[in-house]
Short mmCIF file of C-alpha atoms in Angstrom, two decimals:
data_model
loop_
_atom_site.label_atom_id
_atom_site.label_comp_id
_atom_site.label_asym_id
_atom_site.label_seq_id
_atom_site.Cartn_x
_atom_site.Cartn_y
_atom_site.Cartn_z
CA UNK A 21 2.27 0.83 -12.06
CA UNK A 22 0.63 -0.13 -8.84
CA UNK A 23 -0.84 -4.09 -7.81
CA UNK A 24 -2.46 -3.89 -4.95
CA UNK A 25 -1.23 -6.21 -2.00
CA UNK A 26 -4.17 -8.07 -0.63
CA UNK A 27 -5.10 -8.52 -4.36
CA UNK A 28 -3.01 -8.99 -7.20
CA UNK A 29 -5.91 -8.72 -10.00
CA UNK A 30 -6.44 -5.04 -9.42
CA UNK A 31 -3.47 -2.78 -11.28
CA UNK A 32 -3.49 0.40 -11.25
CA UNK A 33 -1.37 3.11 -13.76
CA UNK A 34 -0.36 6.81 -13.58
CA UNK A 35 1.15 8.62 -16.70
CA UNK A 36 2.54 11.62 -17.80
CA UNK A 37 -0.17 13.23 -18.95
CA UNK A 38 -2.54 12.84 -15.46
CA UNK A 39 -4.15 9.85 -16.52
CA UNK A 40 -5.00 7.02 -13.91
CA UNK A 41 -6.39 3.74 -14.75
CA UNK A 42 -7.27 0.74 -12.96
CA UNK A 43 -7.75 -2.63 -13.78
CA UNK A 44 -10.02 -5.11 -11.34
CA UNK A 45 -9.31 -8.27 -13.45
CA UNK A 46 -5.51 -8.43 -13.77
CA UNK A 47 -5.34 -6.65 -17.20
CA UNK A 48 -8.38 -7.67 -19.04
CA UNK A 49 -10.62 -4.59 -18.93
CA UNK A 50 -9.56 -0.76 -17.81
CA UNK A 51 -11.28 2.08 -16.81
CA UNK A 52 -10.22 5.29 -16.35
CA UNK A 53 -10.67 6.73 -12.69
CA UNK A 54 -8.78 10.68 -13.24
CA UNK A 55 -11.21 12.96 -12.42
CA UNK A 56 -11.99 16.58 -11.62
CA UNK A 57 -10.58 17.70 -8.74
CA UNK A 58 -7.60 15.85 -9.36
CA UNK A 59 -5.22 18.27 -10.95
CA UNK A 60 -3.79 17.23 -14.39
CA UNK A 61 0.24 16.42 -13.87
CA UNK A 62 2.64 13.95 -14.02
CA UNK A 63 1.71 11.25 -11.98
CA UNK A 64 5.12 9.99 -10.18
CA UNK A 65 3.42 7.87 -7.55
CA UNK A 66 0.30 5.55 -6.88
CA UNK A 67 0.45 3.44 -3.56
CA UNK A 68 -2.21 1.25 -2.79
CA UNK A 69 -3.54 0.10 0.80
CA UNK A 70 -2.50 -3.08 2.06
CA UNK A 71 -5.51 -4.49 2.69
CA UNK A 72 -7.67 -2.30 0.64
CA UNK A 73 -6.93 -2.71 -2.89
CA UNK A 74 -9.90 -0.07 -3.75
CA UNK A 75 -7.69 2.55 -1.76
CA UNK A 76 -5.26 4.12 -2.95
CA UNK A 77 -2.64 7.83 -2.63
CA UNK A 78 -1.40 9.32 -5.91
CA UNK A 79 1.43 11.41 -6.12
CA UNK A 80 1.76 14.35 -8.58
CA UNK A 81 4.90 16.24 -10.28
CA UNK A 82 4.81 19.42 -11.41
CA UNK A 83 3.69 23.57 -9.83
CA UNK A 84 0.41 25.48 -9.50
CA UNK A 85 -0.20 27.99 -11.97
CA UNK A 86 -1.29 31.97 -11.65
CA UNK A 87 -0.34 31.92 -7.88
CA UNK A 88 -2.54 28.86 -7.45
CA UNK A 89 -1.06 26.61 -4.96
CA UNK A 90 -1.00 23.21 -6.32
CA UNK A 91 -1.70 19.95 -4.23
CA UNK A 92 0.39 16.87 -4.82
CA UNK A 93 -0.94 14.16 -2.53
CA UNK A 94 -4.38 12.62 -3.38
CA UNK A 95 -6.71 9.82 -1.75
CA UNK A 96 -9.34 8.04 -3.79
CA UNK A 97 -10.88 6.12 -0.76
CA UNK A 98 -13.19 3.74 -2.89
CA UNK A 99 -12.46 3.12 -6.71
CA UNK A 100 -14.84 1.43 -7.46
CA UNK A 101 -17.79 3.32 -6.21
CA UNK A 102 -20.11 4.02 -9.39
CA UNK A 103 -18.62 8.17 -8.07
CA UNK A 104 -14.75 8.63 -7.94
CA UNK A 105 -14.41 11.06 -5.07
CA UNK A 106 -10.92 12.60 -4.80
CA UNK A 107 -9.33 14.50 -1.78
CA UNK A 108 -6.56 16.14 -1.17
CA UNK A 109 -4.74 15.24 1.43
CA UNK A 110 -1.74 17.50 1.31
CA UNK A 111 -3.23 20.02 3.76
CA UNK A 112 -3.06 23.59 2.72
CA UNK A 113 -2.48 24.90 6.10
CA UNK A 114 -0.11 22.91 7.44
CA UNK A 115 0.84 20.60 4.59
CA UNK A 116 3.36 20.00 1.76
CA UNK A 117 4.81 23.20 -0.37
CA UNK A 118 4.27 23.47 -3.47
CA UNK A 119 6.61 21.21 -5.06
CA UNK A 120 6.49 18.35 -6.94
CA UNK A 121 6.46 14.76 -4.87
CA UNK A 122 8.10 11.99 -6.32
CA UNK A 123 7.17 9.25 -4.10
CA UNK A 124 4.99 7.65 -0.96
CA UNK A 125 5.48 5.09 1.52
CA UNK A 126 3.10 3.74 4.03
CA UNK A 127 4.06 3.29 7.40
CA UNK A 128 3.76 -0.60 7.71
CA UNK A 129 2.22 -0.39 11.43
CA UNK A 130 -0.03 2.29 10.57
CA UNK A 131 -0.92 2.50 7.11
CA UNK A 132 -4.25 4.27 7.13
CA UNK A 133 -2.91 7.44 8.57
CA UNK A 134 0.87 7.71 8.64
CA UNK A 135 2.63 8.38 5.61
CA UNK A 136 5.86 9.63 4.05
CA UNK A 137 6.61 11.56 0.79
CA UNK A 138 9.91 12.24 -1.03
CA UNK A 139 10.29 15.52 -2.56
CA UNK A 140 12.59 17.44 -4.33
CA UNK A 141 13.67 19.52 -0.60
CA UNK A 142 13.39 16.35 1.57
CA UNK A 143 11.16 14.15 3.16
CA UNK A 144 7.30 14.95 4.88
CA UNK A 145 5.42 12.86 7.13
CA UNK A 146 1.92 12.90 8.14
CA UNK A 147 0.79 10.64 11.11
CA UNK A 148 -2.99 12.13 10.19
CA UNK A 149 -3.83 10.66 7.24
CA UNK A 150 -2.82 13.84 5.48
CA UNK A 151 -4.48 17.11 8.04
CA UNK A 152 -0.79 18.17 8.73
CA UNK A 153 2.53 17.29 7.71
CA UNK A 154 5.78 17.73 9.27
CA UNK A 155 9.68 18.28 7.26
CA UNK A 156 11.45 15.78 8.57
CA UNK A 157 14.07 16.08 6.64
CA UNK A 158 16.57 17.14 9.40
CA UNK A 159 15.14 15.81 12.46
CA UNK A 160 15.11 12.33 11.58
CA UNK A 161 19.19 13.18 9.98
CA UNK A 162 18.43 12.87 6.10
CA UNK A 163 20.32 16.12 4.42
CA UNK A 164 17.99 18.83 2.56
CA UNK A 165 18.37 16.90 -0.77
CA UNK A 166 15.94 15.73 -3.38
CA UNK A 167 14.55 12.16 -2.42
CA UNK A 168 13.61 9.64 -5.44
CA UNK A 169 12.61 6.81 -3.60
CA UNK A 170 10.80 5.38 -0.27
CA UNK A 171 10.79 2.47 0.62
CA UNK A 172 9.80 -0.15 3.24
CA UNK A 173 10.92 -3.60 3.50
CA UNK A 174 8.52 -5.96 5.08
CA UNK A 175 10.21 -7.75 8.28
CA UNK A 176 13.02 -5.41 8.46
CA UNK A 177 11.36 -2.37 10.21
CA UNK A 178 13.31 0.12 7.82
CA UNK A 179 12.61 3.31 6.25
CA UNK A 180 14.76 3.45 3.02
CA UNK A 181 15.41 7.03 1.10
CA UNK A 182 17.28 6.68 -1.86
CA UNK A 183 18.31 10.31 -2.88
CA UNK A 184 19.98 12.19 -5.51
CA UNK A 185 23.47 12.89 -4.95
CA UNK A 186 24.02 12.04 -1.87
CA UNK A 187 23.06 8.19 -1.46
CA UNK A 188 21.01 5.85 0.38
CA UNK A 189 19.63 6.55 3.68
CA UNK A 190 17.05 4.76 6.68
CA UNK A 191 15.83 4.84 9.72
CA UNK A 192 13.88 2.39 12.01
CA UNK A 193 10.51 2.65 11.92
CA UNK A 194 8.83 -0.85 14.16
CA UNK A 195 8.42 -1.27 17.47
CA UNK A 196 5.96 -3.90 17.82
CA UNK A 197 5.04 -6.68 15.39
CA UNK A 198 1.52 -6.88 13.80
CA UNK A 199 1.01 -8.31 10.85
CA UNK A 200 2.71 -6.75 7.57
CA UNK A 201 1.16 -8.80 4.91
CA UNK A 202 -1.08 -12.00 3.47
CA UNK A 203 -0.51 -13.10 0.28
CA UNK A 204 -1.43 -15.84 -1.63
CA UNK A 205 -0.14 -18.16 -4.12
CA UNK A 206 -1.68 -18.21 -6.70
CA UNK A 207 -5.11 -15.95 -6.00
CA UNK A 208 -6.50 -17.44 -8.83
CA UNK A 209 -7.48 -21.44 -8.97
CA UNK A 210 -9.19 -24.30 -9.94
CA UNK A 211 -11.46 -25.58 -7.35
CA UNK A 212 -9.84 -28.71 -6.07
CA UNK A 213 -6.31 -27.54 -6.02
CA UNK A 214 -4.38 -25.79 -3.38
CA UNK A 215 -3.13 -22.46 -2.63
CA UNK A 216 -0.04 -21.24 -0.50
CA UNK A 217 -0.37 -18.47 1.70
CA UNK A 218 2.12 -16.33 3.17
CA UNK A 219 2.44 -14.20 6.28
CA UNK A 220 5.02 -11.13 6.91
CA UNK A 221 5.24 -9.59 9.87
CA UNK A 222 6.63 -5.84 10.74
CA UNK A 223 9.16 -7.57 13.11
CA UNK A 224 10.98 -10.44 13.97
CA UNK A 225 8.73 -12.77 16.36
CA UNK A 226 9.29 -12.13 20.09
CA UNK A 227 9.99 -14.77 22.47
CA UNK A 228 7.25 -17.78 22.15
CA UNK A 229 6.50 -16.30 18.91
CA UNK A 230 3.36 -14.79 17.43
CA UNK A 231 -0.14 -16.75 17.25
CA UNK A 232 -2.04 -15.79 14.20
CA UNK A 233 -5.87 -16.65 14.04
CA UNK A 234 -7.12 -17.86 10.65
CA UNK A 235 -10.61 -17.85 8.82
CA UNK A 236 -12.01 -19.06 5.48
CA UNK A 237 -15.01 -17.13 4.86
CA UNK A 238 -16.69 -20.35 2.86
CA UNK A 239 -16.61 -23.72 3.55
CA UNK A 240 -15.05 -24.33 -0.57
CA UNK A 241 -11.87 -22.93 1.22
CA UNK A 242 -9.93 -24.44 3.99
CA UNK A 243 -7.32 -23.10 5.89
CA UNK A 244 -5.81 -24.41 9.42
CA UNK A 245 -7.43 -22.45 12.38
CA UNK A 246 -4.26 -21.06 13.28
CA UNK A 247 -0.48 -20.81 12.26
CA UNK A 248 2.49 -19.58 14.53
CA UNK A 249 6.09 -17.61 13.47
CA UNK A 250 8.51 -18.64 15.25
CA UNK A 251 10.61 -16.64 17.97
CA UNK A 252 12.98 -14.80 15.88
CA UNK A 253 11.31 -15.32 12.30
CA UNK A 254 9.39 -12.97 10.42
CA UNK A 255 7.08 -14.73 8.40
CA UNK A 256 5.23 -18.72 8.12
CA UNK A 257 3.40 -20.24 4.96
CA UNK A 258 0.67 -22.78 4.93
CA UNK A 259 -1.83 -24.36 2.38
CA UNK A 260 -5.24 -23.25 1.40
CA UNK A 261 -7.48 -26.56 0.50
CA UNK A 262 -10.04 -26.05 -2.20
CA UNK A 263 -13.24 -27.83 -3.21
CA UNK A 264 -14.35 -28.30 -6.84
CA UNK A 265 -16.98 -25.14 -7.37
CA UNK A 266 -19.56 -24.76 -9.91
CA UNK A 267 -19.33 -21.17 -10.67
CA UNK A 268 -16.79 -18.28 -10.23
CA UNK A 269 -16.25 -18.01 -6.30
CA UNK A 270 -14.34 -15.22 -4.22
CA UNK A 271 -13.18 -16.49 -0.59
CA UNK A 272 -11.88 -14.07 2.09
CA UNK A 273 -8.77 -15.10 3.79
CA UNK A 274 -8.67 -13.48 7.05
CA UNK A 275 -5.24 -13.53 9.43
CA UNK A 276 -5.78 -11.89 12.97
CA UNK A 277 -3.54 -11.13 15.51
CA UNK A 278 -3.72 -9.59 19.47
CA UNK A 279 -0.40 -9.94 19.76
CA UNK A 280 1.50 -6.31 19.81
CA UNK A 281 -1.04 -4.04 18.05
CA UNK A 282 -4.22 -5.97 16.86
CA UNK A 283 -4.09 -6.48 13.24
CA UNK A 284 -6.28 -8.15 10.37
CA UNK A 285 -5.82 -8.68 7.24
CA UNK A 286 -7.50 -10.08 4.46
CA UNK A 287 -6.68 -11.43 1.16
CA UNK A 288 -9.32 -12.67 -1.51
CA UNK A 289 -9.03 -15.96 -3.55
CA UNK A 290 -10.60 -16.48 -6.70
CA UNK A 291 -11.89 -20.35 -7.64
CA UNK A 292 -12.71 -21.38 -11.20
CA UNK A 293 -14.65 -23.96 -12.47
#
């Protein structure tokens, strides 16, 4: 199971038996996005954007068959185009072996085109959004061993690889400190009630701390014009002020940055009637 960050109503889920389905609504109403190319195997792995939650890498399990070479890393750029178009991204010429990958990670600072994989020989890394990889298994220290899990942890700057057999490894990833994250809680509201919205950064706050620039993209939501994290801290809150709405509304919730590398994001909040 997947939710994807910058909005928690769309789910996605991977089974055994290839089959990927997404949800836009928070559960109410599926539909199944698995098609041709994408190869029918276990799915192990499906890691949504962080601020696209229409964009998403799967991860597949399993071999090729007949001396076919199989591909196990897959991008679905837009599910919800009225076409699914899938890719492979595991690039045949200077990509992954043929072995099954049992997890992704995103690179927090560059998520679009730097990514990591777990397999069962080590650890692969594209910084090309998939046109070569590289085993970095050794060079970055991690023993030839089969990797379970990657993870990153949001204001932390750390790689995690939890492995099989031989424990639980990282490395630093961050040196700057764009923005990680925007959530909000809840998404979901009554008009005329508030929301809380969070910020993460990649790093700690440098000295004078980071000035984020905010935006409501209708006048039914405000939000302050800007917030600050604090030297040192990793993350600040503040409130979202609604008006009563007539109808089923979606608001963008922009947070910009130029400090480090420029970063957006955007969340989207939902107000009811």
């Amino acid at each position: 199971i997947a939710v994807a960050p910058s909005d928690g109503a769309t789910i996605y889920t991977g089974a055994n038996d290839g089959q990927i389905w997404k949800s836009a609504d928070g559960g109410n109403h599926w539909t199944e996005i698995d098609f041709s190319p994408l190869p029918v195997r276990v799915v192990t792995r499906i890691v949504v954007s962080p601020t696209n939650p229409n964009s998403i890498l799967v991860g597949l399990s399993g071999f090729g068959q007949s001396g076919a070479r199989l591909d196990h890393v897959w991008k679905c750029a837009n599910t919800a185009a009225a076409t699914i178009a899938w890719k492979s991204v595991s690039a045949k010429a200077s990509g992954l072996p043929d072995i099954p990958v049992n997890t992704i990670a995103l690179d927090p600072l560059l998520p679009a085109t730097t990514y990591y994989v777990g397999t069962d020989i080590g650890v692969f890394q594209t910084t090309n959004g998939g046109t070569a990889w590289l085993n970095v298994t050794n060079p970055l220290g991690l023993p030839n061993v089969r990797v379970d899990e990657l993870r990153t942890v949001p204001g932390q700057g750390y790689l995690y690889a939890a492995t099989y057999g031989r424990g639980i490894w990282r490395i630093n990833m961050t040196n700057s400190e764009p923005i990680y994250s925007l959530t909000l809680l809840p998404f979901r509201m009554t008009g005329g009630t508030k929301s809380t919205a969070t910020i993460l950064l990649g790093t700690p706050a440098p000295s004078g701390g980071v000035t984020i620039t905010l935006k409501s993209s209708k006048a039914v939501a405000i939000v302050p014009s800007s917030v600050t994290v604090p030297q040192g801290a990793t993350s600040v809150t503040f409130q979202i002020t609604s008006s009563k709405v007539s109808a089923l509304t979606q608001v963008n919730i922009t947070a910009s940055t130029t400090t480090g590398t420029a970063v957006s994001r955007t969340a989207r909040l939902w107000l009811t009637h």
